[in-house]
Amino acid sequence: MSAILNTPDIALVGRGKPTIAKRLRDLPWVPLLLGTIAFLYLTVFLFLPLVTVFAEALKKGVSFYLTAIQEPDALSAIKLTFIVAAIAVPLNLVFGVAAAWAIAKFDFKGKSLLITLIDLPFSVSPVISGLIYVLVFGLQGWLGPWLSEHNIKIIFAVPGLVLATIFVTFPFVARELIPLMQAQGKEEEEAAVMLGANGWQTIWRVTLPNVKWGLLYGVILCNARAMGEFGAVSVVSGHVRGLTNTLPLHVEILYNEYAFAAAFACASLLTLLALVTLVIKTIVEHRLRQET
Amino acid sequence: MSAANYRPYSVLPGFHLAMGFTLLYVSLLVLMPLSAAFIKTFTLTWDAFWATVTAPRVVASYKLSFGASLIAAIINAVFGMLVAWVLVRYTFPGKRIIDALVDLPFALPTAVAGIALTAIYAKNNWLGGALAEFGIKVAFTPLGVLVALTFIGLPFVVRTVQPVLEDMEKELEEAAKSLGASNWQTFTKVIFPTMLPAVVTGFALAFARALGEYGSVIFIAGNMPMVSEITPLIIITKLEQYDYAGATAIAVVMLVTSFVLLLIINYLQWWARRRRGQELA
């Protein structure tokens, strides 16, 4: 068996007319078989769900679809989703740059512990990410009595949604920037400082331009997760229609009310967001590879 | 935190500002809320804690969550290797699109994945209907949980194995083949050992992710107590009954499990890097 499989290399040297037996043998049956299995697996678990979202969304026609995504509750859910992301993403961006600056450009004890802490939210269940904020800010929580005395609502209100979203998305920018800035070293920044630039000028003119694609990459992923987060916000939201429902939560409510087509219509918007994210991500990855 | 205790001289400014902000942010947003979970658990006596986390319904959910996550991670390890291999070694039309789409489970909101998978495997859909003909019920059974967790974990092994295969020198395989190894021998003796650390890392990441997954599972699972109820859902149910201590007790069990997994994953990544470093050197 092994001898037969190894002859093609020698046969090529001979350059004789390929016999039928050789052609059969040279058929790329292993790649064909492996490729087919891989494609089937991806079809069942990847392409089928993707197509299903749009098929179900358009099941009752385009006009139904357009009405469903313009319904007041849907619109307010879309608005809230944007508001939450617009607060959470910039905060995590600033945090990511600060953490990467401290970790990549300086040496200190406990660095790997800090990196582990930053990675932590990725390994915590979304449900627990919401729960821990209920324990701090909820009515029975640490700050609950004080907050209700001062009439501040965090849990079952927008601030809670923002906090839970910040928690689940905060590693994205930092973990993209840290290895990138570590690999780039600090010579360029040191040169800038020696030439008289102050700290902000150094970051703004030297560091950030160097890491702009990595930064964009982190922000894109952070934003996709911020807009799509379900488990964590579900715990802190209280599901008040038109008030504390983000788009993913609105999808759930519609689905549980058996308004399937409307649920999938709203879900298709989130799916489009995911597809746009993947396109930008692919372009940015290409740029990152070119630069390194 | 003793993080900022020691630092050699550097000409770069801003260490204290950046470090201070980082520590403040991490403490307020991560450490304080997480410690709230552990402190809340101390309001329970040990017996009450133990009774909560070992109640039959909760133990059934551990079994389902662990079992389904484990099987899903194994499926993803096997097929993830295959997909990574096909994407790295073969050229075919649409390759870049498929490559980009592999990350869909990362980008797609979990609730969307959940309702889409439920629709596919519901009895009134062609696939769900066809499977029902053969007596295979997916939606609203533990099998549905497995399908959702497989979807969620799909990218991990592909993405950890891909760079290893890209770095692997083809000469190594050619050498094996010219020394008389069969395709299968080349795979088991040369390719697979090189991939192994990455496969195991991806497997652990997929497993950890699946354990805590909530959004994609609850729609398809049917959520029958003792049968198809995952652990995160029990936490939600207890919260809705205002049983905060009970919810937190189970959350602490899950948190400790995640931390242990995180340590194992960190070790695996270190192992994978070292193996790769040796081979590149």
XYZ file of C-alpha atoms in Angstrom:
573
model
C 0.000 0.000 0.000
C 2.607 2.490 1.052
C 4.855 1.626 -1.877
C 2.050 2.266 -4.358
C 1.232 5.616 -2.824
C 4.789 6.719 -3.035
C 5.455 5.967 -6.687
C 3.949 9.145 -8.235
C 7.079 11.143 -7.442
C 9.160 8.682 -9.375
C 6.569 8.374 -12.136
C 6.769 12.133 -12.696
C 10.434 11.816 -13.515
C 9.627 9.361 -16.292
C 7.147 11.767 -17.961
C 5.484 8.929 -19.824
C 1.845 9.164 -20.926
C -0.275 8.677 -17.769
C -2.045 5.331 -17.787
C -5.662 4.998 -16.685
C -4.539 3.221 -13.519
C -2.249 6.095 -12.678
C -4.958 8.661 -13.346
C -7.298 6.848 -10.983
C -4.585 6.650 -8.400
C -3.829 10.353 -8.760
C -7.443 11.373 -8.267
C -7.343 13.594 -5.177
C -9.712 11.316 -3.308
C -8.355 12.120 0.145
C -8.778 15.904 -0.283
C -12.189 15.327 -1.861
C -13.364 13.149 0.996
C -11.965 15.403 3.736
C -13.284 18.504 1.999
C -16.764 17.010 1.682
C -16.937 15.978 5.340
C -15.706 19.402 6.463
C -18.221 21.099 4.201
C -21.102 18.961 5.501
C -20.158 19.721 9.098
C -19.979 23.456 8.394
C -23.271 23.299 6.491
C -25.168 21.689 9.348
C -23.702 23.792 12.137
C -22.927 27.085 10.395
C -24.571 27.806 7.043
C -27.938 26.291 7.867
C -28.540 28.453 10.987
C -27.402 31.530 9.045
C -29.765 30.890 6.137
C -32.589 29.922 8.503
C -32.546 33.335 10.200
C -33.209 35.145 6.922
C -35.620 32.518 5.569
C -37.761 32.665 8.730
C -37.559 36.463 8.842
C -38.905 36.792 5.298
C -41.438 33.958 5.614
C -44.389 36.342 5.811
C -43.133 38.624 3.082
C -41.023 41.738 2.783
C -43.726 44.164 3.926
C -44.319 42.193 7.118
C -40.573 42.182 7.670
C -40.315 45.943 7.258
C -43.266 46.550 9.610
C -41.784 44.207 12.211
C -38.468 46.026 12.409
C -40.160 49.447 12.546
C -42.541 48.588 15.341
C -42.109 51.040 18.293
C -40.870 48.406 20.759
C -38.367 47.140 18.188
C -37.155 50.662 17.458
C -36.690 51.475 21.135
C -34.825 48.171 21.577
C -32.531 49.087 18.677
C -31.985 52.546 20.178
C -31.174 51.118 23.604
C -28.762 48.607 22.070
C -26.893 51.465 20.395
C -26.870 53.556 23.596
C -25.468 50.700 25.674
C -22.760 49.965 23.102
C -21.979 53.683 22.730
C -21.169 53.881 26.451
C -19.558 50.484 26.993
C -17.283 50.356 23.945
C -15.496 53.747 24.394
C -14.958 53.038 28.104
C -13.421 49.676 27.312
C -11.358 51.287 24.567
C -9.817 53.758 27.033
C -9.288 50.952 29.520
C -7.708 48.750 26.866
C -5.201 51.419 25.847
C -4.322 52.241 29.470
C -3.917 48.594 30.449
C -1.853 47.814 27.352
C 0.356 50.864 27.963
C 1.075 49.814 31.539
C 1.535 46.115 30.754
C 3.416 46.301 27.448
C 5.703 49.257 28.085
C 6.664 48.723 31.734
C 7.911 45.892 33.918
C 6.324 45.249 37.264
C 5.592 42.410 39.631
C 2.289 40.627 39.266
C 1.997 41.356 35.556
C 0.776 37.898 34.618
C -1.752 38.022 37.449
C -3.107 41.278 36.043
C -3.334 39.774 32.545
C -5.243 36.800 33.968
C -7.641 39.177 35.739
C -8.266 41.021 32.480
C -9.025 37.735 30.721
C -11.333 36.600 33.511
C -14.695 37.797 32.122
C -14.232 35.488 29.127
C -14.342 32.446 31.358
C -17.294 33.530 33.479
C -20.771 32.422 32.432
C -22.834 35.365 31.103
C -25.511 34.560 33.658
C -23.003 34.962 36.499
C -21.725 38.214 34.944
C -25.214 39.613 35.414
C -25.749 38.024 38.811
C -22.697 39.627 40.422
C -24.003 43.103 39.599
C -27.388 42.238 41.072
C -25.524 41.237 44.257
C -23.819 44.632 44.443
C -26.461 47.024 43.137
C -29.732 45.088 43.513
C -32.329 45.874 46.179
C -30.933 43.144 48.464
C -27.377 43.935 47.410
C -24.518 45.772 49.127
C -25.387 49.198 47.802
C -29.097 48.472 47.327
C -30.498 50.249 50.403
C -28.332 53.333 49.846
C -29.252 53.497 46.146
C -32.981 53.205 46.779
C -32.747 55.908 49.452
C -31.256 58.230 46.885
C -33.689 57.081 44.225
C -30.995 55.700 41.946
C -31.950 52.672 39.874
C -29.167 50.553 38.478
C -30.532 47.032 38.310
C -33.595 46.656 36.057
C -32.536 49.947 34.455
C -30.124 51.189 31.803
C -27.042 51.625 34.078
C -27.232 47.923 34.978
C -27.328 46.974 31.302
C -24.278 49.155 30.684
C -22.352 47.680 33.643
C -23.067 44.078 32.656
C -22.115 44.856 29.061
C -18.849 46.507 30.126
C -18.011 43.415 32.165
C -18.541 40.887 29.383
C -16.767 43.003 26.739
C -13.868 44.537 28.570
C -11.096 42.061 27.681
C -11.494 42.514 23.902
C -9.467 45.695 23.265
C -6.886 45.071 25.984
C -6.096 41.522 24.933
C -5.715 42.583 21.282
C -3.385 45.477 22.158
C -1.181 43.873 24.825
C 0.613 41.295 22.609
C 0.825 43.761 19.728
C 2.407 46.519 21.837
C 4.697 44.020 23.550
C 5.931 42.817 20.163
C 6.568 46.380 18.994
C 8.784 47.146 21.995
C 9.303 50.630 23.393
C 12.206 52.020 21.374
C 10.025 54.284 19.237
C 8.292 55.760 22.266
C 11.611 56.264 24.020
C 12.952 58.077 20.969
C 9.879 60.335 20.939
C 10.312 61.191 24.615
C 14.041 61.861 24.135
C 13.193 64.262 21.323
C 10.985 66.206 23.698
C 7.479 64.815 23.159
C 5.290 64.656 26.241
C 3.318 61.565 27.249
C 0.110 62.356 25.363
C 2.019 63.325 22.222
C 3.926 60.046 22.406
C 0.774 57.960 22.732
C -1.168 59.968 20.187
C 1.521 60.284 17.503
C 3.642 57.164 17.981
C 1.850 54.373 19.848
C -1.698 54.654 18.552
C -0.749 54.945 14.837
C 1.397 51.830 15.311
C -1.436 49.782 16.730
C -4.396 51.259 14.847
C -5.396 48.012 13.119
C -5.144 45.984 16.296
C -7.168 48.648 18.058
C -9.860 48.576 15.373
C -9.921 44.778 15.538
C -10.524 44.838 19.288
C -13.176 47.551 19.025
C -15.078 45.665 16.306
C -15.225 42.465 18.365
C -16.054 44.423 21.523
C -18.905 46.191 19.758
C -20.341 42.982 18.279
C -20.438 41.369 21.696
C -21.778 44.529 23.353
C -24.694 44.739 20.928
C -25.377 41.007 20.935
C -24.954 40.132 24.617
C -27.919 38.213 25.950
C -27.321 36.247 29.141
C -25.745 38.979 31.259
C -28.161 41.737 30.265
C -31.084 39.351 30.625
C -30.318 39.036 34.352
C -30.068 42.786 35.015
C -32.698 44.057 32.593
C -36.014 43.218 34.217
C -37.469 42.977 30.673
C -39.497 46.185 30.630
C -40.735 46.500 27.074
C -39.750 49.733 25.407
C -37.558 50.679 28.392
C -34.931 48.109 29.329
C -35.090 45.722 26.407
C -32.064 45.541 24.178
C -32.507 43.995 20.754
C -31.448 40.455 21.769
C -33.891 40.573 24.698
C -36.623 41.859 22.392
C -35.976 38.859 20.131
C -36.494 36.555 23.100
C -39.765 38.209 24.135
C -41.198 38.070 20.614
C -40.139 34.441 20.287
C -41.715 33.454 23.591
C -44.928 35.167 22.453
C -44.884 32.926 19.362
C -44.372 35.981 17.132
C -41.766 33.930 15.251
C -41.550 35.951 12.039
C -41.163 39.210 13.974
C -38.584 37.619 16.273
C -36.559 36.445 13.285
C -36.934 39.849 11.607
C -35.248 41.491 14.613
C -32.779 38.603 14.781
C -31.855 39.194 11.134
C -30.712 42.718 12.039
C -28.356 41.245 14.640
C -27.215 38.660 12.094
C -26.418 41.424 9.606
C -24.396 43.120 12.328
C -22.507 39.858 12.851
C -21.818 39.501 9.122
C -20.606 43.110 8.837
C -18.381 42.459 11.854
C -16.880 39.401 10.143
C -16.222 41.358 6.920
C -14.450 44.216 8.738
C -12.589 41.693 10.874
C -11.317 39.858 7.789
C -10.131 43.110 6.191
C -8.401 44.218 9.393
C -6.734 40.815 9.802
C -5.396 41.136 6.279
C -3.952 44.584 7.120
C -2.451 43.285 10.355
C -0.710 40.484 8.485
C 0.661 42.911 5.926
C 2.131 45.110 8.624
C 3.870 42.415 10.583
C -2.834 44.319 44.883
C 0.939 44.417 45.019
C 1.234 44.963 41.284
C 2.932 48.370 41.308
C 5.451 47.703 44.040
C 8.526 47.371 41.944
C 9.519 48.874 38.647
C 12.928 49.598 37.107
C 13.602 53.072 35.787
C 12.011 53.914 32.456
C 12.021 57.163 30.473
C 8.433 56.614 29.364
C 5.848 58.612 31.291
C 2.386 57.666 32.411
C 2.997 54.415 34.251
C 1.262 55.499 37.444
C -1.683 57.013 35.604
C -2.199 54.031 33.304
C -1.595 51.482 36.051
C -3.806 53.335 38.528
C -6.658 53.563 36.052
C -6.277 49.902 35.070
C -6.295 48.705 38.678
C -9.248 50.927 39.577
C -11.246 49.712 36.572
C -10.444 46.042 37.200
C -11.169 46.342 40.931
C -14.476 48.157 40.550
C -15.800 46.153 37.638
C -14.373 42.694 38.201
C -12.940 42.111 41.650
C -15.628 43.829 43.688
C -18.636 42.206 41.967
C -16.935 38.797 41.863
C -16.057 38.943 45.537
C -19.694 39.879 46.177
C -20.600 36.421 44.911
C -18.239 34.704 47.325
C -19.223 36.885 50.279
C -22.928 36.366 49.595
C -22.328 32.617 49.807
C -20.993 33.032 53.349
C -24.470 34.112 54.464
C -25.345 30.429 54.050
C -24.228 27.837 56.572
C -22.042 25.091 55.158
C -24.908 22.580 55.402
C -27.317 24.909 53.602
C -24.694 25.587 50.931
C -24.013 21.894 50.451
C -27.724 21.065 50.336
C -28.263 23.741 47.661
C -25.419 22.721 45.394
C -26.103 18.995 45.684
C -29.892 19.069 45.314
C -30.946 16.340 42.830
C -32.221 18.857 40.269
C -28.936 20.786 40.453
C -26.813 17.637 40.192
C -28.839 16.577 37.144
C -28.022 19.954 35.588
C -24.284 19.522 36.301
C -24.396 16.174 34.562
C -26.146 17.634 31.537
C -23.932 20.737 31.367
C -20.702 18.743 31.798
C -21.734 15.852 29.590
C -23.085 17.924 26.723
C -20.154 20.369 26.904
C -17.693 17.485 26.867
C -19.291 15.741 23.875
C -19.678 19.042 22.010
C -15.999 19.850 22.621
C -14.978 16.374 21.381
C -17.072 16.791 18.211
C -15.509 20.207 17.676
C -12.000 18.864 18.304
C -12.376 16.157 15.640
C -14.135 18.254 13.018
C -12.190 21.409 13.945
C -8.934 19.625 13.041
C -10.493 18.560 9.763
C -11.781 22.047 8.903
C -8.436 23.627 9.821
C -6.641 21.097 7.609
C -8.965 21.713 4.657
C -8.678 25.499 5.047
C -4.877 25.478 5.291
C -3.922 22.787 2.803
C -6.496 22.906 0.010
C -7.523 25.630 -2.385
C -11.128 25.809 -3.496
C -13.553 28.510 -4.607
C -15.094 30.500 -1.760
C -12.336 29.526 0.649
C -11.888 33.017 2.094
C -15.612 33.417 2.702
C -15.833 30.073 4.478
C -12.720 30.912 6.463
C -14.305 34.179 7.623
C -17.642 32.492 8.380
C -15.994 30.032 10.788
C -16.008 32.884 13.323
C -19.776 33.344 13.003
C -20.534 31.693 16.385
C -18.291 34.340 18.009
C -20.041 37.207 16.260
C -23.648 36.012 16.199
C -25.641 36.929 19.319
C -26.388 33.765 21.242
C -30.133 34.384 21.322
C -30.189 34.510 17.519
C -28.261 31.247 17.311
C -30.701 29.734 19.791
C -33.886 30.549 17.902
C -32.323 29.651 14.528
C -31.216 26.208 15.744
C -34.618 25.638 17.362
C -36.363 26.504 14.091
C -34.139 24.092 12.138
C -34.751 21.140 14.435
C -38.399 21.794 15.237
C -40.745 19.126 13.868
C -42.397 21.450 11.356
C -39.096 22.176 9.596
C -37.800 19.817 6.879
C -34.672 18.749 8.751
C -36.362 18.436 12.134
C -39.248 16.605 10.440
C -36.938 14.230 8.583
C -35.043 13.401 11.763
C -38.346 12.849 13.595
C -39.278 10.264 10.938
C -36.279 8.277 12.135
C -37.309 8.795 15.727
C -34.548 11.319 16.434
C -35.845 14.266 18.400
C -33.401 17.168 18.681
C -35.391 20.231 19.690
C -36.509 20.284 23.344
C -34.279 17.332 24.332
C -30.720 16.997 25.704
C -29.656 16.384 22.095
C -30.734 19.966 21.356
C -28.429 21.184 24.127
C -25.598 19.293 22.437
C -26.349 20.868 19.050
C -26.362 24.393 20.515
C -23.113 23.824 22.422
C -21.464 22.377 19.312
C -22.414 25.515 17.367
C -21.048 27.792 20.108
C -17.711 25.953 20.326
C -17.134 25.481 16.600
C -14.467 28.173 15.991
C -12.135 27.358 18.893
C -10.259 24.283 17.637
C -10.201 25.558 14.039
C -8.627 28.822 15.159
C -6.047 27.243 17.475
C -4.963 24.571 14.962
C -4.873 26.762 11.837
C -1.711 28.761 12.699
C 0.122 25.557 13.722
C -0.638 23.946 10.375
C 0.370 27.120 8.548
C 3.735 27.115 10.322
C 4.322 23.418 9.812
C 6.919 22.732 7.197
C 5.748 20.578 4.351
C 9.282 19.142 4.165
C 8.559 17.233 7.347
C 5.687 15.360 5.717
C 7.603 14.885 2.502
C 10.498 13.448 4.459
C 8.150 11.028 6.221
C 6.597 9.955 2.931
C 9.885 9.554 1.107
C 11.088 7.399 3.985
C 8.200 5.088 3.174
C 5.454 6.190 5.566
C 1.887 5.793 4.393
C -0.546 8.716 4.466
C -2.020 7.370 7.677
C 1.401 6.902 9.282
C 2.419 10.416 8.242
C -0.717 11.739 9.891
C -0.471 9.785 13.142
C 3.290 10.025 13.593
C 4.129 13.472 12.187
C 1.142 15.768 11.691
C -1.045 14.828 14.638
C 1.648 15.146 17.345
C 2.449 18.622 16.046
C -1.201 19.660 16.151
C -1.969 18.026 19.489
C -1.188 20.902 21.909
C -3.297 23.277 19.803
C -6.140 20.770 19.564
C -6.167 20.240 23.328
C -6.093 24.002 23.945
C -8.976 24.569 21.542
C -10.865 21.684 23.102
C -10.466 23.174 26.598
C -11.547 26.632 25.399
C -14.631 25.196 23.693
C -15.466 23.140 26.782
C -15.132 26.139 29.112
C -17.263 28.289 26.854
C -19.947 25.596 26.577
C -20.172 25.128 30.364
C -21.341 28.686 30.950
C -23.381 29.090 27.770
C -26.935 30.262 28.253
C -28.508 32.183 25.364
C -28.245 29.632 22.592
C -29.250 26.699 24.796
C -32.415 27.840 26.547
C -34.483 28.078 23.360
C -33.685 24.621 22.022
C -33.382 22.761 25.334
C -37.006 22.652 26.400
C -35.665 23.234 29.925
C -37.286 20.244 31.581
C -36.078 19.903 35.188
C -33.898 16.786 35.670
C -33.799 16.205 31.889
C -32.786 19.178 29.794
C -32.105 21.959 32.283
C -28.584 23.439 32.226
C -26.866 24.856 35.311
C -26.918 28.547 34.229
C -30.695 28.272 33.826
C -31.055 27.037 37.413
C -29.251 30.188 38.548
C -31.757 32.300 36.590
C -34.719 30.363 37.994
C -33.494 30.851 41.560
C -32.975 34.562 40.889
C -36.511 34.884 39.597
C -37.723 33.293 42.847
C -35.615 35.869 44.762
C -33.467 33.040 46.159
C -30.292 35.114 45.841
C -28.219 32.998 48.228
C -29.181 29.793 46.415
C -28.420 31.286 42.999
C -25.087 32.570 44.245
C -24.126 29.233 45.808
C -24.506 27.499 42.445
C -22.768 30.413 40.732
C -19.791 29.963 43.074
C -19.543 26.288 42.139
C -19.507 27.295 38.473
C -17.012 30.116 39.097
C -14.579 27.819 40.873
C -14.892 25.324 38.014
C -14.204 28.092 35.471
C -11.147 29.300 37.409
C -9.709 25.797 37.496
C -10.357 25.455 33.765
C -8.729 28.852 33.171
C -5.589 27.691 34.992
C -5.528 24.498 32.930
C -6.005 26.471 29.704
C -3.177 28.866 30.626
C -0.930 25.877 31.209
C -1.992 24.270 27.916
C -1.278 27.478 26.007
C 2.140 27.680 27.603
C 2.758 24.050 26.629
C 1.572 24.672 23.049
C 3.809 27.762 22.713
C 6.799 25.874 24.061
C 6.232 22.979 21.670
C 5.899 25.368 18.744
C 8.928 27.350 19.886
C 11.049 24.202 19.984
C 9.961 23.161 16.538
C 10.577 26.569 15.022
C 13.986 26.885 16.645
